C-alpha atoms as an extended CHARMM CRD file, in Angstrom:
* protein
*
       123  EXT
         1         1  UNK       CA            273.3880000000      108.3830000000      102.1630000000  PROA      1               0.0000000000
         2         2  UNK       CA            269.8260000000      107.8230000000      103.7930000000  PROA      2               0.0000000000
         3         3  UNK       CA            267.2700000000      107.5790000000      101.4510000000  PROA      3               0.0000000000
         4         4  UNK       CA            263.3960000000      107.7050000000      101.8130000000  PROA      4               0.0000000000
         5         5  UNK       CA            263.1590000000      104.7830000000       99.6720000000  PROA      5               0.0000000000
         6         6  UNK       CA            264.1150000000      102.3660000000      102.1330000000  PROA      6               0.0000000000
         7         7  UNK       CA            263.3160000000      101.0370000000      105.5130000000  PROA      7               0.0000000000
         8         8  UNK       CA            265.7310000000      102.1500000000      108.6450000000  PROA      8               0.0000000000
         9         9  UNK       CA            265.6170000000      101.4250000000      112.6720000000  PROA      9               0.0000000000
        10        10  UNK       CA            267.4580000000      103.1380000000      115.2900000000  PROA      10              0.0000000000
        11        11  UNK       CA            270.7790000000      100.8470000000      116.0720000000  PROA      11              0.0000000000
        12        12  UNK       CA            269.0800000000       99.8830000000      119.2950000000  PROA      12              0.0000000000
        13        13  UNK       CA            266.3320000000       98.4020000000      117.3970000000  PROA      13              0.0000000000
        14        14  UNK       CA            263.3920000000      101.2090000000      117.8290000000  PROA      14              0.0000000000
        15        15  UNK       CA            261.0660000000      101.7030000000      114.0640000000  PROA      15              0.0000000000
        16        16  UNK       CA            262.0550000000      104.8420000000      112.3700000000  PROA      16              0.0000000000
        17        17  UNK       CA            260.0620000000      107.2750000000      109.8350000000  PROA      17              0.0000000000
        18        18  UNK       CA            262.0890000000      109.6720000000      106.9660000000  PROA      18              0.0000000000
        19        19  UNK       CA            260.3920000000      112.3510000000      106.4150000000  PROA      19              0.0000000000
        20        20  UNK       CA            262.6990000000      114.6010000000      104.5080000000  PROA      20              0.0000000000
        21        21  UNK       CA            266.2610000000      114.5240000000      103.5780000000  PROA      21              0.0000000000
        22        22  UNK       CA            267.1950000000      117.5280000000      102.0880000000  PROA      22              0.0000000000
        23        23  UNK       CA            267.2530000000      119.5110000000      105.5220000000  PROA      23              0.0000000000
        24        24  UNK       CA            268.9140000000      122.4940000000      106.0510000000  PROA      24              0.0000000000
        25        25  UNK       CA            272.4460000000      122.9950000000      107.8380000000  PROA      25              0.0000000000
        26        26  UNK       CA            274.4640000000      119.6790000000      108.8740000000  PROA      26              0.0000000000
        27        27  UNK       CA            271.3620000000      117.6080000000      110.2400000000  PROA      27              0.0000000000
        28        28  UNK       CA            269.6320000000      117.4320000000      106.7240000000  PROA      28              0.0000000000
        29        29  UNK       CA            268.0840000000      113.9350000000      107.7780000000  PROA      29              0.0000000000
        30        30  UNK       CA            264.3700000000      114.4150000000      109.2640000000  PROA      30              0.0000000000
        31        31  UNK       CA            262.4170000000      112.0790000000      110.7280000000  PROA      31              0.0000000000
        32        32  UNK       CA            260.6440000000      110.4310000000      113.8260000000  PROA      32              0.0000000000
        33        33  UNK       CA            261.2870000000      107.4900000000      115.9320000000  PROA      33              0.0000000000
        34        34  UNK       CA            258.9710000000      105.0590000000      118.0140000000  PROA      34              0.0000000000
        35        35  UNK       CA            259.2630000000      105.5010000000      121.6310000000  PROA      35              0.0000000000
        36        36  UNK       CA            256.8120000000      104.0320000000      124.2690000000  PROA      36              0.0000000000
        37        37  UNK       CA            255.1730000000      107.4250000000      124.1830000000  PROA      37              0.0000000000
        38        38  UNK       CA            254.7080000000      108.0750000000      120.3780000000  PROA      38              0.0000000000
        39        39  UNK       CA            256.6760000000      109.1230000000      117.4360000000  PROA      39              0.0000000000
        40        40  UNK       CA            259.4820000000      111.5920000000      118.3400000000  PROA      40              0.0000000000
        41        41  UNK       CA            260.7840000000      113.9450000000      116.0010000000  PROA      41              0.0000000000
        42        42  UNK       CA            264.9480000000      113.2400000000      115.0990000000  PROA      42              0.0000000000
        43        43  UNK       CA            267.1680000000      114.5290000000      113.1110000000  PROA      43              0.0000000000
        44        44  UNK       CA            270.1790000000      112.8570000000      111.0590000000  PROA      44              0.0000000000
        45        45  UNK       CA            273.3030000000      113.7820000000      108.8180000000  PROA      45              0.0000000000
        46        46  UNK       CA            273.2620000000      112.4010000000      105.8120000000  PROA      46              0.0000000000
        47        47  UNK       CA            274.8340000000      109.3030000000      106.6750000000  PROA      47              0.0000000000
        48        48  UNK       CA            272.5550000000      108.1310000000      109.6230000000  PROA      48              0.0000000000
        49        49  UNK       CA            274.6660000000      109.2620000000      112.1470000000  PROA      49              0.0000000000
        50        50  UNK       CA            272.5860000000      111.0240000000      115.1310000000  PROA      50              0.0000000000
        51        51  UNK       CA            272.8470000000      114.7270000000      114.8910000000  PROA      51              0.0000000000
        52        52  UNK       CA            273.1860000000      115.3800000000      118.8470000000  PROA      52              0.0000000000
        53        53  UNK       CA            275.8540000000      113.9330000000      120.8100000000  PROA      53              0.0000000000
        54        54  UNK       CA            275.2000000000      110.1510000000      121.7800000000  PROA      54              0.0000000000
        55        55  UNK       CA            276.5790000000      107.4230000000      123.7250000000  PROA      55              0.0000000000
        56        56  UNK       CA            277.4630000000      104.3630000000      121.4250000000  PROA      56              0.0000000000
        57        57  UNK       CA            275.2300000000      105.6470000000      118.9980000000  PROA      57              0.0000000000
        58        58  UNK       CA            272.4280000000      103.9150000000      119.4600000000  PROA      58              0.0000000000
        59        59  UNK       CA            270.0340000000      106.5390000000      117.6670000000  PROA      59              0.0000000000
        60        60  UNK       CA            271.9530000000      106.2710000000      114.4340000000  PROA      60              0.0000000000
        61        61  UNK       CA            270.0920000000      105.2390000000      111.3130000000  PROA      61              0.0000000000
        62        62  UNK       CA            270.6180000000      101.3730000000      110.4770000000  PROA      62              0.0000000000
        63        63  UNK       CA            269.2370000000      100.2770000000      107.1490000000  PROA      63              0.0000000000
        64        64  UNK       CA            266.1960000000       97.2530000000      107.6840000000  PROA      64              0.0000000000
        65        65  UNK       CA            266.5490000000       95.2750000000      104.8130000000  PROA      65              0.0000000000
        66        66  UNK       CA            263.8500000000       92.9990000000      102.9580000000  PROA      66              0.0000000000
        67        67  UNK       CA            263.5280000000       89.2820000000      104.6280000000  PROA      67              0.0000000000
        68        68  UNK       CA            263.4890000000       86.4770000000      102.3580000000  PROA      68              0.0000000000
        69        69  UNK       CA            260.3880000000       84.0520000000      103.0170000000  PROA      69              0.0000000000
        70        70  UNK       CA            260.0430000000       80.7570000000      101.3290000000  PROA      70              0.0000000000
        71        71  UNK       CA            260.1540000000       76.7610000000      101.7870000000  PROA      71              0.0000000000
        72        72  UNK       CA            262.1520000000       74.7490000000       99.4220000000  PROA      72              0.0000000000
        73        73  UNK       CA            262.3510000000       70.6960000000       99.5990000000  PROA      73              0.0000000000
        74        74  UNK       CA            266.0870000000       69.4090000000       99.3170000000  PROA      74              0.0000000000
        75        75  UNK       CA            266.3230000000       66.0880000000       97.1960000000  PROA      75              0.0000000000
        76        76  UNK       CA            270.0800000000       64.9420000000       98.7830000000  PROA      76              0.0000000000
        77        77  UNK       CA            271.5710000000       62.2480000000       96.5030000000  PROA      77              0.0000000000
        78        78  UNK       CA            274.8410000000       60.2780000000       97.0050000000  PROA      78              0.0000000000
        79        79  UNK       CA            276.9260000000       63.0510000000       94.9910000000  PROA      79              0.0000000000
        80        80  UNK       CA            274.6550000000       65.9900000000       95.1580000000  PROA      80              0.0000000000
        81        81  UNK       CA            271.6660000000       68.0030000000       95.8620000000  PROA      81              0.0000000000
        82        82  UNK       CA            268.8880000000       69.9580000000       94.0810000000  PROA      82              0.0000000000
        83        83  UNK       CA            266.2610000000       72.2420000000       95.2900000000  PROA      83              0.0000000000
        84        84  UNK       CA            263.0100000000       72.1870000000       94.4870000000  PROA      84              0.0000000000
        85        85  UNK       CA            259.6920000000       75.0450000000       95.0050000000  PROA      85              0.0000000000
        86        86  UNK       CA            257.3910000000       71.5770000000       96.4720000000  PROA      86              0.0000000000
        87        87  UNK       CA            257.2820000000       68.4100000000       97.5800000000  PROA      87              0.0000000000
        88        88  UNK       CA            255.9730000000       67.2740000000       94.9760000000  PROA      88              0.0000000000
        89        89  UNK       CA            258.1600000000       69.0130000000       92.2250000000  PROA      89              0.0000000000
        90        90  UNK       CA            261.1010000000       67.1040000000       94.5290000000  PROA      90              0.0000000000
        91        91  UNK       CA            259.3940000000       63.9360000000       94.1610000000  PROA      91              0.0000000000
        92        92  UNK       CA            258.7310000000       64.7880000000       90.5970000000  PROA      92              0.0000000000
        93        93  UNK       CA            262.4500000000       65.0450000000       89.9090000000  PROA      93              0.0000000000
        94        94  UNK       CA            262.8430000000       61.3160000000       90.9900000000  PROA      94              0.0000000000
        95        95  UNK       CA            261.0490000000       60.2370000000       88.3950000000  PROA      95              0.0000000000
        96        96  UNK       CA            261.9290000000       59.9840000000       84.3160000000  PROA      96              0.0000000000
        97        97  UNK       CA            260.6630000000       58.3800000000       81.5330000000  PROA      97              0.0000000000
        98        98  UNK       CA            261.9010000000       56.5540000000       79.3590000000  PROA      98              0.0000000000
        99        99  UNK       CA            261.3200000000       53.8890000000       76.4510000000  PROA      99              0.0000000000
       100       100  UNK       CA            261.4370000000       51.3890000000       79.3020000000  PROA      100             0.0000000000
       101       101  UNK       CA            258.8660000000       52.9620000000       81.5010000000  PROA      101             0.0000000000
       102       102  UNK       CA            258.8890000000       54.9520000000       84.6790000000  PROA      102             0.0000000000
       103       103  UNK       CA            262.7840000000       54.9420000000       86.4440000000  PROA      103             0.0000000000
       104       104  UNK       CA            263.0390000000       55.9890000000       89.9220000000  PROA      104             0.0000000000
       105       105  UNK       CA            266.1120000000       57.9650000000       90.8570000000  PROA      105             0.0000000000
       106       106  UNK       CA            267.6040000000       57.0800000000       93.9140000000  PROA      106             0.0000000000
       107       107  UNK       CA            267.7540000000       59.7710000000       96.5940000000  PROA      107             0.0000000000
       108       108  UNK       CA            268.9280000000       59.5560000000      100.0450000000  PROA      108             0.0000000000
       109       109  UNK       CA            266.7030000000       61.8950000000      101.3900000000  PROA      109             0.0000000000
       110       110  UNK       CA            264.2180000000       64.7740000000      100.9090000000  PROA      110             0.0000000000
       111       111  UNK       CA            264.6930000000       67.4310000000      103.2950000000  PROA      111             0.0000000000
       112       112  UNK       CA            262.0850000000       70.8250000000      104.2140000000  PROA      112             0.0000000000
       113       113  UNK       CA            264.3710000000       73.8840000000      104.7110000000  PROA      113             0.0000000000
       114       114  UNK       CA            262.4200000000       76.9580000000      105.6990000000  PROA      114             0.0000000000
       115       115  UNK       CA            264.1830000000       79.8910000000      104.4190000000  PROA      115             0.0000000000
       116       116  UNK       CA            263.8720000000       83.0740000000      106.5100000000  PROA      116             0.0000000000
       117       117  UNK       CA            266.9860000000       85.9820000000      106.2100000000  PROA      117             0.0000000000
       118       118  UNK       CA            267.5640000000       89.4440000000      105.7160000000  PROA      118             0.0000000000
       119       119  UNK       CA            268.7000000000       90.0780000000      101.6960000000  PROA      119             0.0000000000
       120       120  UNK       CA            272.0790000000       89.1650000000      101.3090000000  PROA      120             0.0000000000
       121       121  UNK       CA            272.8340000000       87.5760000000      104.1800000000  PROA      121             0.0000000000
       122       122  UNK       CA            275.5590000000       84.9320000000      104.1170000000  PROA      122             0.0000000000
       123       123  UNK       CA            276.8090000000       86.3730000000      100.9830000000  PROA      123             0.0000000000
């Protein structure tokens, strides 16, 4: 079911607005698409399909979910890994005290990953 709650796209990639899904009749899915003129009015069923007859369906409603955006530092040691928010938290996490003093943690490497996905992906 489409929802105005959440983001959609045409399947060929074009932005999408819903405007209204409690239509009347069979195409109870309102909205407008982006086209290199302007927004074009469209209309849906309820589950995204386009209401007029259409090659590969390439107007039909695909759900745009959120990205994830982040950077997380990878200490890699000789049996594992941990993540860590900074550099410096990773470089942090080397480090322990103890009643001897400061004890370094040996660590093969520390590695930047930049994070960017859609929600779930790779799940």
């Amino acid at each position: 079911m489409i929802s105005k709650d959440k983001q959609y796209r045409t399947r060929d990639g074009r932005e999408v607005r819903i405007y209204a899904t409690d239509g009347y009749g069979d195409n109870k899915v309102h909205g407008a698409v982006k086209e290199d003129s302007g927004w074009v009015i469209y209309a849906w069923y309820e589950d995204g399909r386009y209401a007029l007859s259409d090659y590969k369906g390439r107007h039909d409603l695909i759900e745009v979910k959120p990205r994830i955006k982040r950077t997380v530092w990878l200490n890699i040691h000789e049996s594992s890994a941990t993540a860590h928010q900074s550099k410096q938290s990773a470089d942090d996490a080397c480090k322990t005290t103890g009643s001897f003093g400061s004890v370094s943690i040996y660590r093969l490497a520390c590695i930047k990953i930049e994070i960017d996905c859609e929600e779930g992906e790779g799940l």
